[in-house]
Amino acid sequence: MGRYICKRLLQAILVIFLISVFSYFLMYLVPGDPVYAVLGSDITREQYMEQFYLMELDKPIIIRYVHWLTRFLTGDFGTSYRYSVPVSELLAQRLPITMYLGIISLVISVILGVLCGTICGTNRGKAADNILTVLANLGSVVPGFWLAVVGMYIFSMNLGWLPSYGFAFPWEGAGVAASLKQTIMPVVCLSVGSIAGLTRQMRSGMLEVIRQDYIRTARSKGLKESTVVVHHAMKNAIIPVVTIIGLSLRNIVSGAVTIETVFSITGMGSLLVNSILARDLPVIQACILIIAGMVAISNLVVDICYGYLDPRIRIQ
Amino acid sequence: MKQRSRFSYTMKALFSRPLVVAAAIIVLLFLLAAIFAPFLSPYDPYETDITGALKGPTAAHILGTDKLGRDIATRLMYGARTSLLIGFASVMISALIGVLIGLVCGFYGGIVNEILSRVVDALMSIPNIMLAMALSMMFSSGTIVGLMIVLGLATVPTYARIMAAEVMRIRDSDFMVAEKVLGMSSARKIFSHLLPNCISPILVVLTANIGTTILCESSLNFLGLGVAAPTASWGGMVNEAYMMMMLTPAYALAPGLCIMLLVLGFNILGDGLRDAIDPRLRGTL
Protein backbone atom coordinates (compact mmCIF):
# COMPACT_ATOMS: atom_id res chain seq x y z
CA MET A 1 0.00 0.00 0.00
CA GLY A 2 2.86 2.37 0.90
CA ARG A 3 4.47 1.85 -2.49
CA TYR A 4 1.17 2.42 -4.25
CA ILE A 5 0.57 5.69 -2.43
CA CYS A 6 4.12 6.86 -3.19
CA LYS A 7 3.70 6.07 -6.86
CA ARG A 8 0.38 7.86 -7.12
CA LEU A 9 1.76 10.83 -5.18
CA LEU A 10 4.68 11.19 -7.59
CA GLN A 11 2.33 10.95 -10.54
CA ALA A 12 0.07 13.61 -9.06
CA ILE A 13 3.01 15.97 -8.53
CA LEU A 14 4.07 15.45 -12.13
CA VAL A 15 0.51 16.10 -13.32
CA ILE A 16 0.25 19.33 -11.35
CA PHE A 17 3.61 20.42 -12.74
CA LEU A 18 2.36 19.74 -16.28
CA ILE A 19 -0.81 21.71 -15.59
CA SER A 20 1.30 24.67 -14.50
CA VAL A 21 3.42 24.43 -17.66
CA PHE A 22 0.30 24.21 -19.74
CA SER A 23 -1.55 27.10 -18.14
CA TYR A 24 1.54 29.31 -18.40
CA PHE A 25 2.45 28.58 -21.99
CA LEU A 26 -1.13 28.64 -23.18
CA MET A 27 -1.38 32.27 -22.22
CA TYR A 28 1.64 33.18 -24.31
CA LEU A 29 0.02 31.63 -27.35
CA VAL A 30 -2.83 34.11 -27.13
CA PRO A 31 -2.50 36.55 -30.00
CA GLY A 32 -1.70 40.15 -29.10
CA ASP A 33 1.08 42.02 -27.35
CA PRO A 34 1.08 41.28 -23.59
CA VAL A 35 2.28 44.82 -22.82
CA TYR A 36 -0.72 46.34 -24.57
CA ALA A 37 -2.92 43.86 -22.76
CA VAL A 38 -1.79 45.33 -19.42
CA LEU A 39 -1.59 49.03 -20.20
CA GLY A 40 -3.87 49.43 -23.19
CA SER A 41 -2.57 50.65 -26.56
CA ASP A 42 -2.54 54.36 -25.67
CA ILE A 43 0.93 54.52 -24.06
CA THR A 44 4.29 56.18 -24.72
CA ARG A 45 7.41 54.40 -25.88
CA GLU A 46 8.97 54.77 -22.38
CA GLN A 47 5.95 53.30 -20.65
CA TYR A 48 6.01 50.43 -23.11
CA MET A 49 9.71 49.66 -22.50
CA GLU A 50 9.33 49.94 -18.74
CA GLN A 51 6.49 47.43 -18.73
CA PHE A 52 8.37 45.29 -21.25
CA TYR A 53 11.32 44.88 -18.87
CA LEU A 54 9.05 44.59 -15.83
CA MET A 55 7.34 41.60 -17.44
CA GLU A 56 10.79 40.20 -18.35
CA LEU A 57 9.75 39.92 -21.97
CA ASP A 58 13.41 40.27 -22.95
CA LYS A 59 14.18 36.93 -21.28
CA PRO A 60 13.46 33.46 -22.65
CA ILE A 61 10.04 32.00 -21.87
CA ILE A 62 11.55 29.15 -19.82
CA ILE A 63 13.12 31.65 -17.40
CA ARG A 64 9.89 33.63 -17.22
CA TYR A 65 8.07 30.40 -16.43
CA VAL A 66 10.48 29.49 -13.64
CA HIS A 67 10.14 32.98 -12.12
CA TRP A 68 6.35 32.84 -12.44
CA LEU A 69 6.23 29.42 -10.79
CA THR A 70 8.46 30.48 -7.88
CA ARG A 71 6.28 33.53 -7.31
CA PHE A 72 3.17 31.37 -7.62
CA LEU A 73 4.43 28.94 -5.00
CA THR A 74 5.00 31.80 -2.56
CA GLY A 75 1.41 32.93 -3.05
CA ASP A 76 2.09 35.82 -5.43
CA PHE A 77 -0.22 35.18 -8.37
CA GLY A 78 0.46 38.49 -10.11
CA THR A 79 -1.87 41.44 -10.58
CA SER A 80 -5.14 41.39 -12.45
CA TYR A 81 -5.09 43.55 -15.61
CA ARG A 82 -8.74 44.32 -15.27
CA TYR A 83 -9.25 44.94 -11.57
CA SER A 84 -5.69 46.14 -10.83
CA VAL A 85 -5.62 44.20 -7.56
CA PRO A 86 -3.51 41.15 -6.67
CA VAL A 87 -5.01 37.98 -8.11
CA SER A 88 -4.65 36.30 -4.72
CA GLU A 89 -7.05 38.87 -3.24
CA LEU A 90 -9.61 38.21 -5.96
CA LEU A 91 -9.31 34.47 -5.44
CA ALA A 92 -9.63 34.81 -1.67
CA GLN A 93 -13.04 36.41 -2.23
CA ARG A 94 -14.22 34.16 -5.04
CA LEU A 95 -12.85 30.69 -4.38
CA PRO A 96 -14.68 30.05 -1.05
CA ILE A 97 -18.07 30.71 -2.67
CA THR A 98 -17.49 28.20 -5.46
CA MET A 99 -15.98 25.69 -3.02
CA TYR A 100 -18.94 26.03 -0.65
CA LEU A 101 -21.53 25.50 -3.39
CA GLY A 102 -19.42 22.80 -5.04
CA ILE A 103 -18.85 20.74 -1.91
CA ILE A 104 -22.54 20.87 -0.93
CA SER A 105 -23.42 19.76 -4.47
CA LEU A 106 -20.86 16.98 -4.42
CA VAL A 107 -22.09 15.60 -1.09
CA ILE A 108 -25.72 15.73 -2.24
CA SER A 109 -24.82 14.12 -5.58
CA VAL A 110 -22.96 11.23 -3.99
CA ILE A 111 -25.68 10.49 -1.44
CA LEU A 112 -28.56 10.76 -3.91
CA GLY A 113 -26.66 9.06 -6.73
CA VAL A 114 -25.78 6.03 -4.63
CA LEU A 115 -29.30 5.85 -3.20
CA CYS A 116 -31.08 6.15 -6.56
CA GLY A 117 -28.66 3.74 -8.22
CA THR A 118 -29.23 1.16 -5.51
CA ILE A 119 -33.00 1.52 -5.80
CA CYS A 120 -32.73 1.05 -9.57
CA GLY A 121 -30.37 -1.90 -9.34
CA THR A 122 -32.41 -3.80 -6.81
CA ASN A 123 -35.74 -3.17 -8.54
CA ARG A 124 -34.64 -3.80 -12.10
CA GLY A 125 -37.46 -3.43 -14.62
CA LYS A 126 -39.98 -2.24 -12.05
CA ALA A 127 -41.67 1.17 -12.04
CA ALA A 128 -39.15 2.76 -9.66
CA ASP A 129 -36.24 1.66 -11.84
CA ASN A 130 -37.88 2.84 -15.05
CA ILE A 131 -38.81 6.24 -13.68
CA LEU A 132 -35.41 6.86 -12.11
CA THR A 133 -33.56 5.65 -15.22
CA VAL A 134 -35.53 8.01 -17.44
CA LEU A 135 -34.85 10.86 -15.01
CA ALA A 136 -31.15 9.97 -14.91
CA ASN A 137 -31.00 9.99 -18.69
CA LEU A 138 -32.70 13.37 -18.83
CA GLY A 139 -30.51 14.71 -16.03
CA SER A 140 -27.35 13.87 -17.89
CA VAL A 141 -28.40 15.77 -21.02
CA VAL A 142 -30.00 18.89 -19.58
CA PRO A 143 -27.73 21.91 -19.97
CA GLY A 144 -27.03 23.39 -16.52
CA PHE A 145 -27.50 26.96 -17.65
CA TRP A 146 -30.89 26.18 -19.12
CA LEU A 147 -32.01 24.40 -15.95
CA ALA A 148 -30.94 27.50 -14.04
CA VAL A 149 -32.92 29.74 -16.40
CA VAL A 150 -36.03 27.58 -16.14
CA GLY A 151 -35.70 27.39 -12.35
CA MET A 152 -35.41 31.15 -12.22
CA TYR A 153 -38.51 31.53 -14.39
CA ILE A 154 -40.60 29.20 -12.24
CA PHE A 155 -39.37 29.84 -8.70
CA SER A 156 -38.27 33.46 -8.86
CA MET A 157 -40.34 35.16 -11.51
CA ASN A 158 -43.63 33.30 -11.23
CA LEU A 159 -43.82 31.90 -7.72
CA GLY A 160 -41.46 34.37 -6.06
CA TRP A 161 -40.23 31.74 -3.62
CA LEU A 162 -36.50 32.01 -4.24
CA PRO A 163 -34.24 34.95 -5.06
CA SER A 164 -33.06 35.10 -8.67
CA TYR A 165 -29.55 36.36 -8.04
CA GLY A 166 -26.72 36.77 -5.56
CA PHE A 167 -25.16 34.68 -2.85
CA ALA A 168 -24.08 35.27 0.75
CA PHE A 169 -22.66 32.84 3.27
CA PRO A 170 -24.97 31.88 6.16
CA TRP A 171 -22.57 33.48 8.65
CA GLU A 172 -22.70 36.80 6.86
CA GLY A 173 -25.12 39.70 7.44
CA ALA A 174 -28.17 38.48 5.55
CA GLY A 175 -28.75 35.52 7.86
CA VAL A 176 -29.10 31.77 7.53
CA ALA A 177 -32.59 31.69 5.97
CA ALA A 178 -31.73 34.18 3.22
CA SER A 179 -28.48 32.38 2.45
CA LEU A 180 -30.25 29.04 2.31
CA LYS A 181 -32.79 30.42 -0.17
CA GLN A 182 -29.99 31.70 -2.37
CA THR A 183 -28.20 28.35 -2.16
CA ILE A 184 -31.07 26.06 -3.20
CA MET A 185 -31.30 26.77 -6.91
CA PRO A 186 -27.56 26.91 -7.72
CA VAL A 187 -26.91 23.71 -5.77
CA VAL A 188 -29.77 21.88 -7.49
CA CYS A 189 -28.57 23.00 -10.93
CA LEU A 190 -24.98 22.05 -10.11
CA SER A 191 -25.87 18.59 -8.82
CA VAL A 192 -28.42 17.35 -11.35
CA GLY A 193 -25.81 16.22 -13.89
CA SER A 194 -23.66 14.47 -11.28
CA ILE A 195 -26.60 12.80 -9.60
CA ALA A 196 -27.62 11.43 -12.99
CA GLY A 197 -24.12 10.18 -13.80
CA LEU A 198 -23.62 8.58 -10.39
CA THR A 199 -27.06 6.96 -10.51
CA ARG A 200 -26.28 5.34 -13.85
CA GLN A 201 -22.90 4.12 -12.63
CA MET A 202 -24.30 2.81 -9.34
CA ARG A 203 -27.17 1.08 -11.14
CA SER A 204 -24.89 -0.78 -13.50
CA GLY A 205 -22.59 -1.65 -10.60
CA MET A 206 -25.51 -3.07 -8.61
CA LEU A 207 -26.78 -5.08 -11.57
CA GLU A 208 -23.31 -6.55 -12.00
CA VAL A 209 -22.93 -7.42 -8.32
CA ILE A 210 -26.44 -8.66 -7.61
CA ARG A 211 -26.07 -11.68 -9.89
CA GLN A 212 -22.80 -12.85 -8.30
CA ASP A 213 -22.64 -16.14 -6.48
CA TYR A 214 -21.85 -14.61 -3.11
CA ILE A 215 -25.13 -12.71 -3.18
CA ARG A 216 -26.97 -15.97 -3.76
CA THR A 217 -24.99 -17.48 -0.89
CA ALA A 218 -25.91 -14.58 1.38
CA ARG A 219 -29.57 -14.97 0.49
CA SER A 220 -29.52 -18.73 0.93
CA LYS A 221 -28.04 -18.25 4.40
CA GLY A 222 -31.40 -16.63 5.14
CA LEU A 223 -30.14 -13.08 5.59
CA LYS A 224 -32.64 -10.28 5.37
CA GLU A 225 -32.83 -8.70 1.91
CA SER A 226 -31.85 -5.33 3.38
CA THR A 227 -28.71 -6.86 4.91
CA VAL A 228 -27.83 -8.51 1.62
CA VAL A 229 -28.26 -5.23 -0.28
CA VAL A 230 -26.49 -2.95 2.21
CA HIS A 231 -23.71 -5.17 3.49
CA HIS A 232 -22.96 -7.42 0.55
CA ALA A 233 -24.11 -5.79 -2.67
CA MET A 234 -23.67 -2.06 -2.06
CA LYS A 235 -20.21 -2.46 -0.58
CA ASN A 236 -18.97 -3.97 -3.82
CA ALA A 237 -21.06 -1.94 -6.23
CA ILE A 238 -19.84 1.30 -4.73
CA ILE A 239 -16.19 0.69 -5.68
CA PRO A 240 -16.48 1.78 -9.34
CA VAL A 241 -18.62 4.72 -8.18
CA VAL A 242 -15.71 5.98 -6.07
CA THR A 243 -13.59 6.35 -9.21
CA ILE A 244 -16.05 8.71 -10.86
CA ILE A 245 -16.34 11.03 -7.87
CA GLY A 246 -13.31 12.90 -9.26
CA LEU A 247 -15.14 13.18 -12.55
CA SER A 248 -18.24 14.47 -10.75
CA LEU A 249 -16.18 17.20 -9.12
CA ARG A 250 -14.95 18.18 -12.57
CA ASN A 251 -18.51 18.35 -13.87
CA ILE A 252 -19.67 20.41 -10.92
CA VAL A 253 -16.87 22.93 -11.43
CA SER A 254 -17.73 23.08 -15.14
CA GLY A 255 -21.33 23.74 -14.25
CA ALA A 256 -20.27 26.56 -11.93
CA VAL A 257 -19.03 28.52 -14.94
CA THR A 258 -22.48 28.95 -16.48
CA ILE A 259 -24.65 28.66 -13.39
CA GLU A 260 -22.79 31.36 -11.47
CA THR A 261 -23.23 33.58 -14.50
CA VAL A 262 -27.01 33.05 -14.56
CA PHE A 263 -27.48 33.68 -10.84
CA SER A 264 -24.92 36.53 -10.72
CA ILE A 265 -22.92 34.71 -8.05
CA THR A 266 -19.47 36.23 -7.67
CA GLY A 267 -17.60 32.94 -7.55
CA MET A 268 -14.66 31.50 -9.40
CA GLY A 269 -16.76 30.46 -12.42
CA SER A 270 -18.09 33.91 -13.21
CA LEU A 271 -14.62 35.35 -12.50
CA LEU A 272 -13.15 33.04 -15.13
CA VAL A 273 -15.81 33.96 -17.71
CA ASN A 274 -15.28 37.68 -17.19
CA SER A 275 -11.50 37.28 -17.27
CA ILE A 276 -11.63 35.37 -20.54
CA LEU A 277 -13.86 38.02 -22.09
CA ALA A 278 -11.46 40.72 -20.88
CA ARG A 279 -8.27 38.74 -21.71
CA ASP A 280 -7.15 39.08 -18.08
CA LEU A 281 -4.30 36.57 -18.34
CA PRO A 282 -2.95 36.38 -14.75
CA VAL A 283 -6.42 35.65 -13.41
CA ILE A 284 -7.06 33.00 -16.08
CA GLN A 285 -3.72 31.30 -15.34
CA ALA A 286 -4.38 31.23 -11.62
CA CYS A 287 -7.98 30.01 -12.02
CA ILE A 288 -7.04 27.17 -14.35
CA LEU A 289 -4.06 26.10 -12.27
CA ILE A 290 -6.01 26.10 -9.02
CA ILE A 291 -9.10 24.36 -10.38
CA ALA A 292 -7.12 21.74 -12.29
CA GLY A 293 -4.85 21.28 -9.27
CA MET A 294 -7.88 20.65 -7.05
CA VAL A 295 -9.25 18.12 -9.52
CA ALA A 296 -5.85 16.40 -9.71
CA ILE A 297 -5.62 16.22 -5.91
CA SER A 298 -9.16 14.88 -5.61
CA ASN A 299 -8.27 12.25 -8.21
CA LEU A 300 -5.26 11.30 -6.09
CA VAL A 301 -7.42 10.96 -2.97
CA VAL A 302 -9.98 8.93 -4.93
CA ASP A 303 -7.28 6.62 -6.29
CA ILE A 304 -5.83 6.05 -2.84
CA CYS A 305 -9.31 5.25 -1.51
CA TYR A 306 -9.80 2.95 -4.47
CA GLY A 307 -6.56 1.14 -3.73
CA TYR A 308 -7.65 0.80 -0.13
CA LEU A 309 -11.09 -0.54 -1.07
CA ASP A 310 -9.92 -2.86 -3.82
CA PRO A 311 -6.56 -4.56 -3.10
CA ARG A 312 -6.23 -5.73 -6.72
CA ILE A 313 -5.61 -2.14 -7.85
CA ARG A 314 -2.51 -1.71 -5.69
CA ILE A 315 -0.61 -4.45 -7.45
CA GLN A 316 -1.24 -3.27 -11.02
CA MET B 1 -17.31 -10.61 -46.66
CA LYS B 2 -16.80 -11.35 -42.96
CA GLN B 3 -16.57 -7.67 -42.15
CA ARG B 4 -19.78 -6.92 -43.98
CA SER B 5 -21.82 -9.57 -42.28
CA ARG B 6 -20.59 -8.39 -38.90
CA PHE B 7 -21.57 -4.84 -39.80
CA SER B 8 -25.05 -5.86 -40.86
CA TYR B 9 -25.40 -7.94 -37.71
CA THR B 10 -24.48 -4.93 -35.58
CA MET B 11 -26.91 -2.69 -37.44
CA LYS B 12 -29.67 -5.24 -37.03
CA ALA B 13 -28.99 -5.56 -33.31
CA LEU B 14 -28.82 -1.78 -33.04
CA PHE B 15 -32.14 -1.02 -34.69
CA SER B 16 -34.05 -3.93 -33.18
CA ARG B 17 -34.76 -1.80 -30.12
CA PRO B 18 -37.59 0.73 -30.37
CA LEU B 19 -35.78 3.23 -28.13
CA VAL B 20 -32.75 3.32 -30.44
CA VAL B 21 -35.00 3.71 -33.47
CA ALA B 22 -36.75 6.63 -31.78
CA ALA B 23 -33.39 8.24 -31.02
CA ALA B 24 -32.28 7.76 -34.61
CA ILE B 25 -35.49 9.40 -35.82
CA ILE B 26 -34.96 12.39 -33.51
CA VAL B 27 -31.41 12.88 -34.75
CA LEU B 28 -32.56 12.45 -38.35
CA LEU B 29 -35.32 15.04 -37.93
CA PHE B 30 -32.85 17.58 -36.55
CA LEU B 31 -30.48 16.81 -39.41
CA LEU B 32 -33.22 17.32 -41.98
CA ALA B 33 -34.36 20.55 -40.32
CA ALA B 34 -30.77 21.81 -40.34
CA ILE B 35 -30.13 20.89 -43.96
CA PHE B 36 -33.42 22.09 -45.40
CA ALA B 37 -33.92 25.10 -43.13
CA PRO B 38 -34.14 27.59 -46.06
CA PHE B 39 -36.91 25.53 -47.67
CA LEU B 40 -38.82 24.76 -44.49
CA SER B 41 -39.16 28.33 -43.32
CA PRO B 42 -40.39 31.35 -45.25
CA TYR B 43 -38.36 33.70 -43.02
CA ASP B 44 -34.80 34.95 -43.16
CA PRO B 45 -32.96 34.11 -39.91
CA TYR B 46 -31.00 37.37 -40.01
CA GLU B 47 -33.58 39.90 -41.23
CA THR B 48 -34.60 42.07 -38.29
CA ASP B 49 -37.96 43.75 -37.76
CA ILE B 50 -37.97 45.82 -34.58
CA THR B 51 -41.69 46.65 -34.79
CA GLY B 52 -42.54 42.93 -34.62
CA ALA B 53 -40.09 42.10 -31.83
CA LEU B 54 -40.86 39.87 -28.83
CA LYS B 55 -44.30 38.82 -29.99
CA GLY B 56 -45.75 35.68 -28.48
CA PRO B 57 -46.68 32.67 -30.62
CA THR B 58 -49.03 33.50 -33.52
CA ALA B 59 -50.18 31.64 -36.60
CA ALA B 60 -47.47 33.32 -38.68
CA HIS B 61 -44.70 32.77 -36.12
CA ILE B 62 -45.45 29.50 -34.33
CA LEU B 63 -42.96 30.19 -31.53
CA GLY B 64 -43.12 33.98 -31.70
CA THR B 65 -40.35 36.42 -32.53
CA ASP B 66 -37.11 37.30 -30.74
CA LYS B 67 -35.87 40.65 -29.48
CA LEU B 68 -34.99 41.78 -33.01
CA GLY B 69 -38.22 40.51 -34.54
CA ARG B 70 -36.72 37.38 -36.10
CA ASP B 71 -38.82 34.22 -36.26
CA ILE B 72 -37.76 31.94 -33.37
CA ALA B 73 -38.69 28.68 -35.09
CA THR B 74 -36.49 29.64 -38.06
CA ARG B 75 -33.62 30.59 -35.76
CA LEU B 76 -33.97 27.19 -34.06
CA MET B 77 -33.50 25.40 -37.38
CA TYR B 78 -30.41 27.45 -38.18
CA GLY B 79 -29.24 26.84 -34.61
CA ALA B 80 -29.48 23.10 -35.31
CA ARG B 81 -27.14 23.73 -38.23
CA THR B 82 -24.57 25.35 -35.92
CA SER B 83 -24.81 22.63 -33.28
CA LEU B 84 -24.70 19.69 -35.67
CA LEU B 85 -21.88 21.11 -37.77
CA ILE B 86 -19.80 21.82 -34.69
CA GLY B 87 -20.76 18.53 -33.06
CA PHE B 88 -19.77 16.38 -36.03
CA ALA B 89 -16.68 18.31 -37.10
CA SER B 90 -15.10 18.72 -33.68
CA VAL B 91 -15.66 15.06 -32.83
CA MET B 92 -13.93 14.14 -36.09
CA ILE B 93 -11.01 16.45 -35.33
CA SER B 94 -10.54 15.15 -31.81
CA ALA B 95 -11.02 11.50 -32.79
CA LEU B 96 -8.48 11.79 -35.59
CA ILE B 97 -5.77 13.37 -33.45
CA GLY B 98 -6.63 11.43 -30.31
CA VAL B 99 -6.68 8.05 -32.04
CA LEU B 100 -3.28 8.67 -33.63
CA ILE B 101 -1.71 9.70 -30.33
CA GLY B 102 -3.35 6.78 -28.52
CA LEU B 103 -2.21 4.29 -31.16
CA VAL B 104 1.41 5.37 -30.95
CA CYS B 105 1.44 5.42 -27.15
CA GLY B 106 -0.35 2.14 -26.73
CA PHE B 107 1.86 0.47 -29.30
CA TYR B 108 5.20 1.63 -27.94
CA GLY B 109 4.11 1.54 -24.30
CA GLY B 110 6.76 2.02 -21.63
CA ILE B 111 8.15 5.50 -21.18
CA VAL B 112 6.26 6.99 -24.16
CA ASN B 113 2.98 5.85 -22.70
CA GLU B 114 3.96 7.00 -19.22
CA ILE B 115 4.70 10.54 -20.45
CA LEU B 116 1.55 10.69 -22.53
CA SER B 117 -0.59 9.39 -19.69
CA ARG B 118 0.60 12.18 -17.42
CA VAL B 119 0.01 14.83 -20.11
CA VAL B 120 -3.48 13.43 -20.66
CA ASP B 121 -4.06 13.38 -16.88
CA ALA B 122 -3.01 17.02 -16.71
CA LEU B 123 -5.26 18.08 -19.57
CA MET B 124 -8.17 16.06 -18.23
CA SER B 125 -7.88 17.73 -14.84
CA ILE B 126 -8.94 20.95 -16.51
CA PRO B 127 -12.71 20.82 -16.93
CA ASN B 128 -13.57 20.55 -20.62
CA ILE B 129 -15.45 23.79 -20.81
CA MET B 130 -12.58 25.70 -19.19
CA LEU B 131 -10.07 24.19 -21.58
CA ALA B 132 -12.35 25.17 -24.45
CA MET B 133 -12.72 28.68 -23.01
CA ALA B 134 -8.96 29.09 -22.75
CA LEU B 135 -8.44 27.71 -26.25
CA SER B 136 -11.13 30.02 -27.63
CA MET B 137 -8.87 32.97 -26.85
CA MET B 138 -6.20 31.59 -29.15
CA PHE B 139 -8.22 30.52 -32.12
CA SER B 140 -9.90 33.92 -32.31
CA SER B 141 -13.29 32.34 -32.25
CA GLY B 142 -16.59 33.85 -33.24
CA THR B 143 -16.68 31.65 -36.31
CA ILE B 144 -18.13 28.17 -36.56
CA VAL B 145 -14.79 26.80 -37.78
CA GLY B 146 -13.01 28.37 -34.81
CA LEU B 147 -15.39 26.71 -32.40
CA MET B 148 -14.99 23.36 -34.17
CA ILE B 149 -11.22 23.51 -33.64
CA VAL B 150 -11.53 24.67 -30.04
CA LEU B 151 -13.97 21.94 -29.02
CA GLY B 152 -12.12 19.39 -31.09
CA LEU B 153 -8.80 20.05 -29.38
CA ALA B 154 -10.42 20.18 -25.94
CA THR B 155 -11.56 16.54 -26.21
CA VAL B 156 -8.40 15.05 -27.75
CA PRO B 157 -7.18 13.64 -24.38
CA THR B 158 -10.32 11.51 -23.95
CA TYR B 159 -9.73 9.68 -27.22
CA ALA B 160 -6.01 9.33 -26.66
CA ARG B 161 -6.65 7.65 -23.32
CA ILE B 162 -9.32 5.23 -24.57
CA MET B 163 -7.29 4.33 -27.64
CA ALA B 164 -4.08 3.73 -25.67
CA ALA B 165 -5.92 1.45 -23.24
CA GLU B 166 -7.55 -0.43 -26.08
CA VAL B 167 -4.27 -0.92 -27.96
CA MET B 168 -2.51 -2.15 -24.83
CA ARG B 169 -5.29 -4.66 -24.31
CA ILE B 170 -4.77 -6.31 -27.71
CA ARG B 171 -1.08 -5.58 -28.15
CA ASP B 172 -0.02 -8.88 -26.62
CA SER B 173 -2.60 -11.08 -28.33
CA ASP B 174 -1.47 -13.96 -30.51
CA PHE B 175 -2.01 -12.29 -33.87
CA MET B 176 0.29 -9.45 -32.86
CA VAL B 177 2.97 -11.96 -31.90
CA ALA B 178 2.48 -13.64 -35.29
CA GLU B 179 3.04 -10.31 -37.01
CA LYS B 180 6.24 -9.86 -35.09
CA VAL B 181 7.37 -13.27 -36.29
CA LEU B 182 6.47 -12.32 -39.86
CA GLY B 183 8.67 -9.25 -39.51
CA MET B 184 6.01 -6.70 -40.35
CA SER B 185 6.87 -3.03 -40.15
CA SER B 186 5.51 -1.05 -37.21
CA ALA B 187 3.42 1.14 -39.50
CA ARG B 188 1.72 -1.88 -41.03
CA LYS B 189 1.13 -3.43 -37.60
CA ILE B 190 -0.40 -0.22 -36.32
CA PHE B 191 -2.56 0.80 -39.23
CA SER B 192 -3.58 -2.48 -40.84
CA HIS B 193 -4.00 -4.59 -37.73
CA LEU B 194 -4.24 -2.62 -34.51
CA LEU B 195 -6.47 0.18 -35.78
CA PRO B 196 -9.27 -1.97 -37.26
CA ASN B 197 -9.42 -3.96 -34.03
CA CYS B 198 -9.84 -0.88 -31.85
CA ILE B 199 -12.34 0.91 -34.00
CA SER B 200 -15.56 -0.23 -32.34
CA PRO B 201 -14.97 1.27 -28.86
CA ILE B 202 -13.91 4.52 -30.54
CA LEU B 203 -17.09 4.52 -32.61
CA VAL B 204 -19.19 4.17 -29.45
CA VAL B 205 -17.39 7.03 -27.70
CA LEU B 206 -17.60 9.11 -30.84
CA THR B 207 -21.37 8.85 -31.10
CA ALA B 208 -21.98 9.71 -27.48
CA ASN B 209 -19.38 12.48 -27.64
CA ILE B 210 -21.28 14.33 -30.35
CA GLY B 211 -23.91 14.86 -27.67
CA THR B 212 -21.52 16.06 -24.97
CA THR B 213 -19.76 18.31 -27.48
CA ILE B 214 -23.07 19.92 -28.37
CA LEU B 215 -23.71 20.48 -24.65
CA CYS B 216 -20.31 22.14 -24.31
CA GLU B 217 -20.87 24.17 -27.47
CA SER B 218 -24.20 25.46 -26.19
CA SER B 219 -22.60 26.46 -22.86
CA LEU B 220 -19.89 28.40 -24.69
CA ASN B 221 -22.48 30.10 -26.86
CA PHE B 222 -24.55 30.87 -23.79
CA LEU B 223 -21.54 32.60 -22.23
CA GLY B 224 -20.92 34.61 -25.39
CA LEU B 225 -17.64 32.78 -26.09
CA GLY B 226 -18.93 30.87 -29.09
CA VAL B 227 -20.09 31.98 -32.52
CA ALA B 228 -20.48 35.73 -33.04
CA ALA B 229 -23.80 37.54 -32.82
CA PRO B 230 -25.94 37.16 -35.95
CA THR B 231 -25.23 33.44 -36.35
CA ALA B 232 -28.01 31.45 -34.72
CA SER B 233 -27.05 29.08 -31.90
CA TRP B 234 -29.23 27.48 -29.26
CA GLY B 235 -27.04 28.52 -26.34
CA GLY B 236 -26.87 32.07 -27.66
CA MET B 237 -30.67 32.16 -27.98
CA VAL B 238 -31.12 31.15 -24.33
CA ASN B 239 -28.70 33.91 -23.38
CA GLU B 240 -30.61 36.54 -25.38
CA ALA B 241 -33.90 35.34 -24.00
CA TYR B 242 -33.55 34.64 -20.33
CA MET B 243 -33.79 38.24 -19.18
CA MET B 244 -37.12 38.59 -21.01
CA MET B 245 -38.70 35.36 -19.90
CA MET B 246 -41.74 37.05 -18.43
CA LEU B 247 -42.60 38.38 -21.89
CA THR B 248 -41.85 35.39 -24.12
CA PRO B 249 -41.04 32.21 -22.21
CA ALA B 250 -40.95 30.12 -25.41
CA TYR B 251 -37.94 32.13 -26.62
CA ALA B 252 -35.76 30.68 -23.82
CA LEU B 253 -37.51 27.34 -23.32
CA ALA B 254 -37.50 26.07 -26.91
CA PRO B 255 -33.72 26.15 -27.57
CA GLY B 256 -33.05 24.32 -24.29
CA LEU B 257 -35.54 21.60 -25.17
CA CYS B 258 -33.88 21.26 -28.58
CA ILE B 259 -30.45 20.81 -26.94
CA MET B 260 -31.85 18.19 -24.57
CA LEU B 261 -33.61 16.22 -27.30
CA LEU B 262 -30.67 16.20 -29.68
CA VAL B 263 -28.11 15.29 -27.01
CA LEU B 264 -30.42 12.59 -25.66
CA GLY B 265 -30.75 11.24 -29.20
CA PHE B 266 -26.99 10.94 -29.62
CA ASN B 267 -26.54 9.45 -26.14
CA ILE B 268 -29.12 6.73 -26.74
CA LEU B 269 -27.58 5.98 -30.12
CA GLY B 270 -24.18 5.69 -28.45
CA ASP B 271 -25.50 3.42 -25.71
CA GLY B 272 -27.36 1.35 -28.30
CA LEU B 273 -24.24 0.99 -30.41
CA ARG B 274 -22.26 -0.21 -27.40
CA ASP B 275 -24.91 -2.77 -26.56
CA ALA B 276 -25.03 -3.96 -30.17
CA ILE B 277 -21.27 -4.39 -30.28
CA ASP B 278 -21.00 -5.91 -26.82
CA PRO B 279 -24.31 -7.66 -26.06
CA ARG B 280 -23.15 -8.67 -22.58
CA LEU B 281 -23.69 -5.09 -21.47
CA ARG B 282 -27.26 -4.91 -22.69
CA GLY B 283 -29.63 -3.28 -20.23
CA THR B 284 -27.02 -2.64 -17.57
CA LEU B 285 -26.65 1.06 -18.29
XYZ file of N, CA, C and O in Angstrom, chain B residues 9 32 48 62 106 122 229 232:
32
model
N -24.900 -7.378 -38.968
C -25.397 -7.942 -37.710
C -25.514 -6.853 -36.647
O -26.511 -6.746 -35.936
N -32.434 16.852 -40.844
C -33.225 17.322 -41.976
C -33.586 18.790 -41.810
O -33.466 19.584 -42.741
N -34.000 41.585 -39.521
C -34.602 42.070 -38.287
C -35.822 42.931 -38.588
O -35.934 43.536 -39.655
N -44.902 30.488 -35.267
C -45.448 29.499 -34.328
C -44.807 29.573 -32.949
O -45.414 29.183 -31.958
N -0.004 3.497 -27.114
C -0.352 2.140 -26.726
C 0.595 1.143 -27.346
O 0.992 0.170 -26.719
N -3.060 15.582 -16.967
C -3.013 17.023 -16.708
C -4.116 17.739 -17.473
O -4.846 18.559 -16.916
N -22.383 37.192 -32.960
C -23.800 37.536 -32.823
C -24.811 37.071 -33.876
O -25.691 36.312 -33.495
N -27.084 32.027 -35.689
C -28.015 31.450 -34.720
C -27.375 30.279 -34.002
O -26.741 29.431 -34.617
